[in-house]
PDB file of C-alpha atoms and ligand atoms in Angstrom:
ATOM      1  CA  MET A   1      33.722  20.760 -16.130  1.00 45.00           C
ATOM      2  CA  LYS A   2      35.422  20.234 -12.575  1.00 48.00           C
ATOM      3  CA  ILE A   3      33.744  23.645 -11.595  1.00 50.00           C
ATOM      4  CA  CYS A   4      30.164  22.574 -12.895  1.00 49.00           C
ATOM      5  CA  ALA A   5      30.206  19.712 -10.792  1.00 47.00           C
ATOM      6  CA  MET A   6      31.268  21.546  -7.625  1.00 45.00           C
ATOM      7  CA  VAL A   7      28.207  23.668  -8.071  1.00 46.00           C
ATOM      8  CA  VAL A   8      26.139  20.610  -8.214  1.00 41.00           C
ATOM      9  CA  VAL A   9      27.518  19.199  -5.462  1.00 40.00           C
ATOM     10  CA  LEU A  10      27.065  22.138  -3.098  1.00 41.00           C
ATOM     11  CA  ALA A  11      23.455  22.900  -4.701  1.00 36.00           C
ATOM     12  CA  ALA A  12      22.593  18.876  -3.410  1.00 34.00           C
ATOM     13  CA  LEU A  13      23.882  19.818  -0.024  1.00 34.00           C
ATOM     14  CA  ALA A  14      22.271  23.103   0.197  1.00 32.00           C
ATOM     15  CA  ALA A  15      18.909  21.804  -0.193  1.00 37.00           C
ATOM     16  CA  SER A  16      19.322  18.455   2.131  1.00 45.00           C
ATOM     17  CA  ALA A  17      20.791  20.895   4.841  1.00 56.00           C
ATOM     18  CA  ASN A  18      17.499  23.454   4.299  1.00 83.00           C
ATOM     19  CA  ALA A  19      15.880  22.913   8.065  1.00 89.00           C
ATOM     20  CA  ALA A  20      13.128  25.129   9.465  1.00 95.00           C
ATOM     21  CA  VAL A  21      10.841  24.617  12.324  1.00 97.00           C
ATOM     22  CA  VAL A  22       7.689  24.698  11.582  1.00 98.00           C
ATOM     23  CA  HIS A  23       5.580  24.738  14.843  1.00 98.00           C
ATOM     24  CA  ASP A  24       6.920  25.011  18.173  1.00 98.00           C
ATOM     25  CA  GLU A  25       4.811  24.664  20.938  1.00 98.00           C
ATOM     26  CA  SER A  26       6.321  26.872  23.192  1.00 98.00           C
ATOM     27  CA  VAL A  27       6.413  29.535  20.404  1.00 98.00           C
ATOM     28  CA  ASP A  28       3.384  29.127  18.371  1.00 98.00           C
ATOM     29  CA  GLY A  29       0.880  27.263  20.874  1.00 98.00           C
ATOM     30  CA  ASP A  30      -0.418  24.020  21.412  1.00 98.00           C
ATOM     31  CA  LEU A  31      -1.181  21.401  18.395  1.00 98.00           C
ATOM     32  CA  SER A  32      -4.591  20.817  17.792  1.00 97.00           C
ATOM     33  CA  SER A  33      -5.952  18.036  19.985  1.00 96.00           C
ATOM     34  CA  SER A  34      -8.608  17.506  17.587  1.00 94.00           C
ATOM     35  CA  ALA A  35      -8.340  14.233  15.462  1.00 92.00           C
ATOM     36  CA  ALA A  36     -11.145  15.990  13.464  1.00 91.00           C
ATOM     37  CA  ALA A  37      -9.399  19.528  12.949  1.00 95.00           C
ATOM     38  CA  PRO A  38      -5.371  18.957  12.902  1.00 96.00           C
ATOM     39  CA  THR A  39      -3.433  21.967  13.088  1.00 98.00           C
ATOM     40  CA  PRO A  40      -2.338  22.875   9.347  1.00 98.00           C
ATOM     41  CA  LEU A  41       1.267  23.295   8.880  1.00 98.00           C
ATOM     42  CA  ALA A  42       3.289  24.446   5.594  1.00 97.00           C
ATOM     43  CA  PHE A  43       6.190  22.013   5.081  1.00 96.00           C
ATOM     44  CA  ALA A  44       8.907  23.112   2.521  1.00 95.00           C
ATOM     45  CA  LEU A  45      11.617  21.324   0.359  1.00 95.00           C
ATOM     46  CA  GLY A  46      13.938  20.189   3.401  1.00 96.00           C
ATOM     47  CA  GLY A  47      13.724  19.538   6.835  1.00 97.00           C
ATOM     48  CA  ASN A  48      10.440  20.722   8.768  1.00 97.00           C
ATOM     49  CA  THR A  49      10.889  20.194  12.209  1.00 97.00           C
ATOM     50  CA  VAL A  50       8.009  20.165  14.559  1.00 98.00           C
ATOM     51  CA  ILE A  51       8.755  20.792  18.569  1.00 98.00           C
ATOM     52  CA  GLY A  52       6.172  19.843  21.180  1.00 98.00           C
ATOM     53  CA  THR A  53       4.879  18.065  24.181  1.00 98.00           C
ATOM     54  CA  THR A  54       2.553  15.208  24.538  1.00 97.00           C
ATOM     55  CA  THR A  55       0.627  13.870  27.360  1.00 96.00           C
ATOM     56  CA  SER A  56      -2.715  12.620  29.014  1.00 94.00           C
ATOM     57  CA  GLY A  57      -5.186  14.766  27.573  1.00 91.00           C
ATOM     58  CA  ASP A  58      -2.982  16.431  25.117  1.00 95.00           C
ATOM     59  CA  ARG A  59      -2.812  14.560  22.017  1.00 95.00           C
ATOM     60  CA  ASP A  60      -0.949  16.407  18.932  1.00 97.00           C
ATOM     61  CA  PHE A  61      -2.793  16.398  15.596  1.00 97.00           C
ATOM     62  CA  LEU A  62      -1.116  18.154  12.492  1.00 97.00           C
ATOM     63  CA  THR A  63      -1.893  18.186   8.604  1.00 97.00           C
ATOM     64  CA  PHE A  64       0.651  18.767   5.768  1.00 98.00           C
ATOM     65  CA  THR A  65       0.346  18.697   2.021  1.00 98.00           C
ATOM     66  CA  ILE A  66       3.255  16.952   0.044  1.00 98.00           C
ATOM     67  CA  ALA A  67       3.281  19.423  -3.052  1.00 96.00           C
ATOM     68  CA  PRO A  68       3.342  17.359  -6.531  1.00 95.00           C
ATOM     69  CA  ASN A  69       6.604  16.442  -7.957  1.00 94.00           C
ATOM     70  CA  GLN A  70       7.879  16.017  -3.925  1.00 96.00           C
ATOM     71  CA  VAL A  71       7.676  12.994  -1.446  1.00 97.00           C
ATOM     72  CA  LEU A  72       7.762  13.008   2.300  1.00 97.00           C
ATOM     73  CA  SER A  73      11.148  10.757   2.454  1.00 96.00           C
ATOM     74  CA  GLY A  74      11.991  10.864   6.158  1.00 96.00           C
ATOM     75  CA  LEU A  75      10.826  11.348   9.634  1.00 97.00           C
ATOM     76  CA  ASN A  76      13.747  11.944  11.579  1.00 97.00           C
ATOM     77  CA  LEU A  77      12.930  11.892  15.358  1.00 97.00           C
ATOM     78  CA  LEU A  78      15.490  14.561  17.023  1.00 96.00           C
ATOM     79  CA  VAL A  79      13.992  14.308  20.565  1.00 97.00           C
ATOM     80  CA  TYR A  80      12.235  11.846  22.437  1.00 97.00           C
ATOM     81  CA  THR A  81      12.215  12.173  26.134  1.00 97.00           C
ATOM     82  CA  PRO A  82      11.588  10.649  28.823  1.00 97.00           C
ATOM     83  CA  ASN A  83      11.780   7.169  27.390  1.00 95.00           C
ATOM     84  CA  ASN A  84       8.047   5.986  27.244  1.00 95.00           C
ATOM     85  CA  LEU A  85       6.344   4.192  24.826  1.00 96.00           C
ATOM     86  CA  GLY A  86       4.043   6.464  22.840  1.00 96.00           C
ATOM     87  CA  PHE A  87       2.027   6.378  19.666  1.00 96.00           C
ATOM     88  CA  ALA A  88       2.457   8.197  16.125  1.00 97.00           C
ATOM     89  CA  ALA A  89       0.131   7.610  13.096  1.00 96.00           C
ATOM     90  CA  PHE A  90      -0.488   8.873   9.606  1.00 96.00           C
ATOM     91  CA  ASN A  91      -3.797   9.123   7.916  1.00 95.00           C
ATOM     92  CA  ALA A  92      -4.569  10.330   4.604  1.00 95.00           C
ATOM     93  CA  GLY A  93      -6.390  13.435   4.011  1.00 94.00           C
ATOM     94  CA  THR A  94      -6.553  16.630   5.997  1.00 93.00           C
ATOM     95  CA  THR A  95      -8.502  14.721   9.276  1.00 88.00           C
ATOM     96  CA  SER A  96      -6.816  12.090  11.333  1.00 83.00           C
ATOM     97  CA  TYR A  97      -7.953   8.955  12.730  1.00 74.00           C
ATOM     98  CA  VAL A  98     -11.611   9.680  13.814  1.00 72.00           C
ATOM     99  CA  PRO A  99     -13.076   5.944  14.034  1.00 66.00           C
ATOM    100  CA  SER A 100     -15.618   5.402  11.637  1.00 66.00           C
ATOM    101  CA  GLY A 101     -16.650   3.150   8.675  1.00 67.00           C
ATOM    102  CA  THR A 102     -15.906   6.091   6.255  1.00 68.00           C
ATOM    103  CA  THR A 103     -12.447   7.098   7.737  1.00 72.00           C
ATOM    104  CA  ASN A 104     -11.182   3.686   8.074  1.00 76.00           C
ATOM    105  CA  ALA A 105      -9.997   3.692   4.485  1.00 78.00           C
ATOM    106  CA  PHE A 106      -7.922   6.734   5.237  1.00 90.00           C
ATOM    107  CA  PHE A 107      -5.697   5.066   7.660  1.00 91.00           C
ATOM    108  CA  LEU A 108      -2.270   4.592   6.431  1.00 94.00           C
ATOM    109  CA  ALA A 109      -0.024   3.466   9.535  1.00 95.00           C
ATOM    110  CA  GLY A 110       0.487   3.993  13.486  1.00 95.00           C
ATOM    111  CA  ILE A 111       3.949   2.751  15.079  1.00 97.00           C
ATOM    112  CA  HIS A 112       4.756   2.917  18.999  1.00 97.00           C
ATOM    113  CA  VAL A 113       7.364   5.424  19.571  1.00 97.00           C
ATOM    114  CA  GLU A 114      10.242   4.600  22.034  1.00 96.00           C
ATOM    115  CA  GLY A 115      13.260   6.103  23.400  1.00 96.00           C
ATOM    116  CA  ALA A 116      15.807   3.837  20.993  1.00 97.00           C
ATOM    117  CA  ASP A 117      14.034   5.691  18.281  1.00 97.00           C
ATOM    118  CA  GLN A 118      15.438   9.192  19.282  1.00 97.00           C
ATOM    119  CA  GLY A 119      18.183  10.022  16.619  1.00 96.00           C
ATOM    120  CA  THR A 120      16.551   7.993  14.197  1.00 97.00           C
ATOM    121  CA  ASP A 121      14.749   8.166  10.838  1.00 97.00           C
ATOM    122  CA  ILE A 122      11.406   6.457  11.973  1.00 97.00           C
ATOM    123  CA  LEU A 123       9.361   6.477   8.496  1.00 97.00           C
ATOM    124  CA  PRO A 124      10.429   3.058   7.865  1.00 97.00           C
ATOM    125  CA  ARG A 125       9.186   1.996  11.070  1.00 97.00           C
ATOM    126  CA  PHE A 126       6.146   2.862   9.604  1.00 97.00           C
ATOM    127  CA  VAL A 127       6.860  -0.184   6.921  1.00 98.00           C
ATOM    128  CA  ASP A 128       8.297  -2.507   9.295  1.00 97.00           C
ATOM    129  CA  ARG A 129       7.034  -1.915  12.770  1.00 96.00           C
ATOM    130  CA  SER A 130       3.280  -0.971  12.165  1.00 95.00           C
ATOM    131  CA  VAL A 131       1.166  -2.046  15.074  1.00 93.00           C
ATOM    132  CA  THR A 132      -2.171  -1.200  13.263  1.00 88.00           C
ATOM    133  CA  THR A 133      -3.984  -3.034  10.831  1.00 86.00           C
ATOM    134  CA  TYR A 134      -2.259  -0.893   7.849  1.00 90.00           C
ATOM    135  CA  ALA A 135       1.645  -0.175   7.485  1.00 95.00           C
ATOM    136  CA  LEU A 136       3.083   1.546   4.293  1.00 97.00           C
ATOM    137  CA  ASP A 137       4.458  -0.280   1.453  1.00 96.00           C
ATOM    138  CA  GLU A 138       7.316   2.305   1.095  1.00 96.00           C
ATOM    139  CA  PRO A 139       9.001   4.374   3.501  1.00 97.00           C
ATOM    140  CA  GLN A 140       7.988   7.589   2.073  1.00 96.00           C
ATOM    141  CA  LEU A 141       4.459   9.537   1.310  1.00 97.00           C
ATOM    142  CA  GLY A 142       3.617  10.874  -2.606  1.00 97.00           C
ATOM    143  CA  PRO A 143       1.871  14.098  -3.389  1.00 97.00           C
ATOM    144  CA  GLY A 144      -1.364  14.750  -1.310  1.00 97.00           C
ATOM    145  CA  ASP A 145      -2.660  15.724   1.957  1.00 97.00           C
ATOM    146  CA  TYR A 146      -1.791  13.563   5.098  1.00 97.00           C
ATOM    147  CA  SER A 147      -2.854  14.202   8.830  1.00 96.00           C
ATOM    148  CA  PHE A 148      -0.266  13.161  11.517  1.00 97.00           C
ATOM    149  CA  ILE A 149      -0.758  12.528  15.158  1.00 96.00           C
ATOM    150  CA  ILE A 150       1.531  12.010  18.261  1.00 97.00           C
ATOM    151  CA  GLN A 151       0.055  10.847  21.450  1.00 96.00           C
ATOM    152  CA  GLN A 152       1.308   9.784  25.258  1.00 94.00           C
ATOM    153  CA  LEU A 153      -1.264   8.000  26.998  1.00 91.00           C
ATOM    154  CA  SER A 154       0.689   8.296  30.171  1.00 93.00           C
ATOM    155  CA  PRO A 155       0.467  11.010  32.526  1.00 94.00           C
ATOM    156  CA  ILE A 156       4.088  12.455  31.998  1.00 96.00           C
ATOM    157  CA  ILE A 157       5.279  15.207  29.812  1.00 97.00           C
ATOM    158  CA  GLN A 158       6.378  13.612  26.618  1.00 97.00           C
ATOM    159  CA  SER A 159       8.649  15.786  24.683  1.00 98.00           C
ATOM    160  CA  TYR A 160       9.480  15.604  21.092  1.00 98.00           C
ATOM    161  CA  SER A 161      11.152  17.064  18.178  1.00 97.00           C
ATOM    162  CA  LEU A 162      10.215  15.609  14.560  1.00 98.00           C
ATOM    163  CA  GLU A 163      11.788  16.671  11.327  1.00 97.00           C
ATOM    164  CA  PHE A 164       9.694  15.894   8.581  1.00 97.00           C
ATOM    165  CA  VAL A 165      11.745  15.498   5.656  1.00 96.00           C
ATOM    166  CA  VAL A 166      10.333  16.686   2.081  1.00 96.00           C
ATOM    167  CA  GLU A 167      12.540  15.931  -1.089  1.00 95.00           C
ATOM    168  CA  GLY A 168      11.929  16.964  -4.925  1.00 94.00           C
ATOM    169  CA  ILE A 169      11.341  13.540  -7.214  1.00 87.00           C
ATOM    170  CA  VAL A 170      14.565  13.426  -9.281  1.00 71.00           C
ATOM    171  CA  SER A 171      13.956  10.094 -10.890  1.00 57.00           C
ATOM    172  CA  THR A 172      13.367  10.219 -14.849  1.00 56.00           C
ATOM    173  CA  GLU A 173      11.919   6.847 -14.466  1.00 55.00           C
ATOM    174  CA  SER A 174       8.421   8.046 -15.009  1.00 54.00           C
ATOM    175  CA  SER A 175       6.809   4.383 -14.708  1.00 57.00           C
ATOM    176  CA  THR A 176       8.224   3.878 -11.454  1.00 59.00           C
ATOM    177  CA  TRP A 177       7.197   6.965  -9.905  1.00 58.00           C
ATOM    178  CA  GLY A 178       3.494   6.114 -11.159  1.00 60.00           C
ATOM    179  CA  ALA A 179       3.826   2.785  -9.199  1.00 59.00           C
ATOM    180  CA  ILE A 180       4.465   4.686  -6.169  1.00 58.00           C
ATOM    181  CA  LYS A 181       2.107   7.073  -6.607  1.00 61.00           C
ATOM    182  CA  ALA A 182      -0.420   4.461  -7.334  1.00 61.00           C
ATOM    183  CA  LEU A 183      -0.294   3.226  -3.882  1.00 62.00           C
ATOM    184  CA  TYR A 184      -1.327   6.373  -2.271  1.00 58.00           C
ATOM    185  CA  LYS A 185      -4.530   6.796  -4.152  1.00 53.00           C
TER     186      LYS A 185
HETATM  187 CA1   CA B 201       0.869  19.382  22.444  1.00 81.57          CA
END
Protein backbone atom coordinates (compact mmCIF):
# COMPACT_ATOMS: atom_id res chain seq x y z
CA MET A 1 0.00 0.00 0.00
CA LYS A 2 2.86 2.37 0.75
CA ILE A 3 4.23 1.90 -2.75
CA CYS A 4 0.86 2.71 -4.27
CA ALA A 5 0.59 5.88 -2.21
CA MET A 6 4.06 6.96 -3.29
CA VAL A 7 3.22 6.47 -6.95
CA VAL A 8 0.12 8.60 -6.61
CA VAL A 9 2.07 11.40 -4.94
CA LEU A 10 4.77 11.36 -7.59
CA ALA A 11 2.18 11.43 -10.36
CA ALA A 12 0.55 14.48 -8.80
CA LEU A 13 3.87 16.30 -8.58
CA ALA A 14 4.72 15.48 -12.17
CA ALA A 15 1.42 16.87 -13.36
CA SER A 16 1.81 20.14 -11.48
CA ALA A 17 5.44 20.44 -12.53
CA ASN A 18 4.62 19.98 -16.19
CA ALA A 19 5.40 23.37 -17.65
CA ALA A 20 6.11 24.42 -21.21
CA VAL A 21 6.68 27.66 -23.06
CA VAL A 22 3.81 27.82 -25.55
CA HIS A 23 4.76 31.17 -27.09
CA ASP A 24 7.93 33.24 -26.79
CA GLU A 25 7.72 36.40 -28.89
CA SER A 26 11.49 36.45 -29.33
CA VAL A 27 11.24 33.04 -31.02
CA ASP A 28 7.66 32.68 -32.28
CA GLY A 29 6.97 36.27 -33.30
CA ASP A 30 4.84 39.08 -31.93
CA LEU A 31 1.44 38.14 -30.58
CA SER A 32 -1.52 39.59 -32.46
CA SER A 33 -2.31 43.26 -31.86
CA SER A 34 -5.84 42.76 -33.16
CA ALA A 35 -8.66 42.29 -30.67
CA ALA A 36 -10.70 40.75 -33.48
CA ALA A 37 -8.05 38.13 -34.29
CA PRO A 38 -6.01 37.08 -31.23
CA THR A 39 -3.14 34.62 -31.70
CA PRO A 40 -4.49 31.10 -31.02
CA LEU A 41 -2.41 29.12 -28.50
CA ALA A 42 -2.81 25.46 -27.57
CA PHE A 43 -2.72 24.94 -23.80
CA ALA A 44 -2.00 21.57 -22.18
CA LEU A 45 -2.41 20.33 -18.63
CA GLY A 46 0.12 22.04 -16.39
CA GLY A 47 1.86 25.35 -16.92
CA ASN A 48 1.63 27.12 -20.27
CA THR A 49 4.07 30.02 -20.37
CA VAL A 50 3.75 33.03 -22.64
CA ILE A 51 6.75 35.38 -22.88
CA GLY A 52 6.56 38.73 -24.59
CA THR A 53 6.75 42.49 -24.58
CA THR A 54 4.05 45.11 -24.92
CA THR A 55 4.24 48.84 -25.42
CA SER A 56 2.29 51.75 -26.82
CA GLY A 57 0.94 50.49 -30.14
CA ASP A 58 1.71 46.83 -29.37
CA ARG A 59 -1.13 45.31 -27.40
CA ASP A 60 -0.89 41.52 -27.15
CA PHE A 61 -3.96 39.39 -27.77
CA LEU A 62 -4.16 35.60 -27.51
CA THR A 63 -6.96 33.07 -27.45
CA PHE A 64 -7.03 29.62 -25.86
CA THR A 65 -9.42 26.78 -25.14
CA ILE A 66 -10.01 25.04 -21.83
CA ALA A 67 -10.97 21.46 -22.64
CA PRO A 68 -13.85 19.57 -21.02
CA ASN A 69 -13.03 18.44 -17.48
CA GLN A 70 -10.27 21.05 -17.20
CA VAL A 71 -10.05 24.50 -15.63
CA LEU A 72 -7.69 27.43 -15.83
CA SER A 73 -6.73 27.46 -12.16
CA GLY A 74 -3.93 29.99 -12.06
CA LEU A 75 -2.15 32.78 -13.90
CA ASN A 76 1.36 33.13 -12.56
CA LEU A 77 3.05 36.42 -13.38
CA LEU A 78 6.61 35.14 -13.53
CA VAL A 79 8.14 38.32 -14.95
CA TYR A 80 6.84 41.89 -15.13
CA THR A 81 9.47 44.56 -15.74
CA PRO A 82 9.84 47.46 -15.47
CA ASN A 83 7.39 48.31 -12.69
CA ASN A 84 4.81 50.31 -14.60
CA LEU A 85 1.04 50.02 -14.54
CA GLY A 86 -0.35 47.83 -17.30
CA PHE A 87 -3.68 46.21 -18.05
CA ALA A 88 -4.81 42.62 -18.57
CA ALA A 89 -8.26 41.20 -19.27
CA PHE A 90 -10.18 38.05 -20.11
CA ASN A 91 -13.03 37.74 -22.58
CA ALA A 92 -15.20 34.75 -23.30
CA GLY A 93 -14.92 33.55 -26.90
CA THR A 94 -12.20 33.67 -29.51
CA THR A 95 -12.15 37.45 -29.95
CA SER A 96 -11.06 39.93 -27.32
CA TYR A 97 -12.68 43.18 -26.32
CA VAL A 98 -14.09 44.84 -29.41
CA PRO A 99 -16.32 47.58 -28.01
CA SER A 100 -19.83 47.05 -29.28
CA GLY A 101 -23.23 46.10 -27.98
CA THR A 102 -22.84 42.52 -29.11
CA THR A 103 -19.42 41.88 -27.56
CA ASN A 104 -19.99 43.52 -24.18
CA ALA A 105 -21.59 40.33 -22.91
CA PHE A 106 -18.35 38.42 -23.49
CA PHE A 107 -16.24 40.68 -21.34
CA LEU A 108 -15.28 38.86 -18.13
CA ALA A 109 -12.83 40.96 -16.10
CA GLY A 110 -9.87 43.30 -16.40
CA ILE A 111 -7.19 44.42 -13.93
CA HIS A 112 -4.30 46.82 -13.66
CA VAL A 113 -1.07 44.85 -13.53
CA GLU A 114 1.70 46.32 -11.37
CA GLY A 115 5.24 45.45 -10.37
CA ALA A 116 4.16 44.11 -6.98
CA ASP A 117 2.21 41.39 -8.78
CA GLN A 118 5.41 39.83 -10.12
CA GLY A 119 5.91 36.37 -8.68
CA THR A 120 2.26 35.90 -7.74
CA ASP A 121 -0.80 34.16 -9.13
CA ILE A 122 -2.84 37.07 -10.49
CA LEU A 123 -5.95 35.07 -11.42
CA PRO A 124 -7.56 35.90 -8.01
CA ARG A 125 -7.04 39.60 -8.80
CA PHE A 126 -9.66 39.22 -11.55
CA VAL A 127 -12.05 38.48 -8.69
CA ASP A 128 -11.04 41.06 -6.08
CA ARG A 129 -9.27 43.79 -8.04
CA SER A 130 -11.13 44.12 -11.30
CA VAL A 131 -11.13 47.68 -12.60
CA THR A 132 -13.85 47.00 -15.11
CA THR A 133 -17.60 46.69 -14.84
CA TYR A 134 -17.34 42.94 -14.48
CA ALA A 135 -15.24 40.65 -12.29
CA LEU A 136 -14.80 36.88 -12.11
CA ASP A 137 -16.88 35.18 -9.43
CA GLU A 138 -14.20 32.56 -8.85
CA PRO A 139 -10.43 32.55 -9.56
CA GLN A 140 -10.80 29.98 -12.32
CA LEU A 141 -12.22 29.55 -15.80
CA GLY A 142 -14.10 26.42 -16.81
CA PRO A 143 -14.21 24.65 -20.18
CA GLY A 144 -14.64 26.91 -23.18
CA ASP A 145 -12.95 29.42 -25.47
CA TYR A 146 -11.35 32.55 -24.03
CA SER A 147 -9.30 35.52 -25.13
CA PHE A 148 -6.70 37.37 -23.10
CA ILE A 149 -5.06 40.75 -23.56
CA ILE A 150 -2.07 42.31 -21.88
CA GLN A 151 -1.16 45.88 -22.74
CA GLN A 152 1.18 48.68 -21.76
CA LEU A 153 0.01 51.98 -23.16
CA SER A 154 3.11 53.94 -22.12
CA PRO A 155 5.98 54.20 -24.63
CA ILE A 156 8.19 51.82 -22.68
CA ILE A 157 9.04 48.20 -23.40
CA GLN A 158 7.12 46.13 -20.87
CA SER A 159 8.49 42.62 -20.53
CA TYR A 160 6.25 39.91 -19.15
CA SER A 161 6.12 36.18 -18.63
CA LEU A 162 2.76 34.63 -17.79
CA GLU A 163 2.14 31.01 -16.86
CA PHE A 164 -1.41 29.88 -17.56
CA VAL A 165 -2.02 26.89 -15.26
CA VAL A 166 -4.48 24.27 -16.49
CA GLU A 167 -5.67 21.52 -14.17
CA GLY A 168 -7.89 18.51 -14.58
CA ILE A 169 -11.07 18.42 -12.56
CA VAL A 170 -10.82 15.83 -9.82
CA SER A 171 -13.89 16.74 -7.80
CA THR A 172 -16.52 14.02 -7.62
CA GLU A 173 -19.12 16.54 -6.56
CA SER A 174 -20.90 16.94 -9.85
CA SER A 175 -23.39 19.32 -8.30
CA THR A 176 -20.57 21.71 -7.35
CA TRP A 177 -19.05 21.57 -10.80
CA GLY A 178 -22.43 22.23 -12.38
CA ALA A 179 -22.73 25.42 -10.35
CA ILE A 180 -19.26 26.56 -11.38
CA LYS A 181 -19.83 25.73 -15.01
CA ALA A 182 -23.07 27.68 -15.03
CA LEU A 183 -21.13 30.85 -14.19
CA TYR A 184 -19.38 30.75 -17.53
CA LYS A 185 -22.30 30.11 -19.81
CA1 LIG B 1 4.04 41.96 -28.23
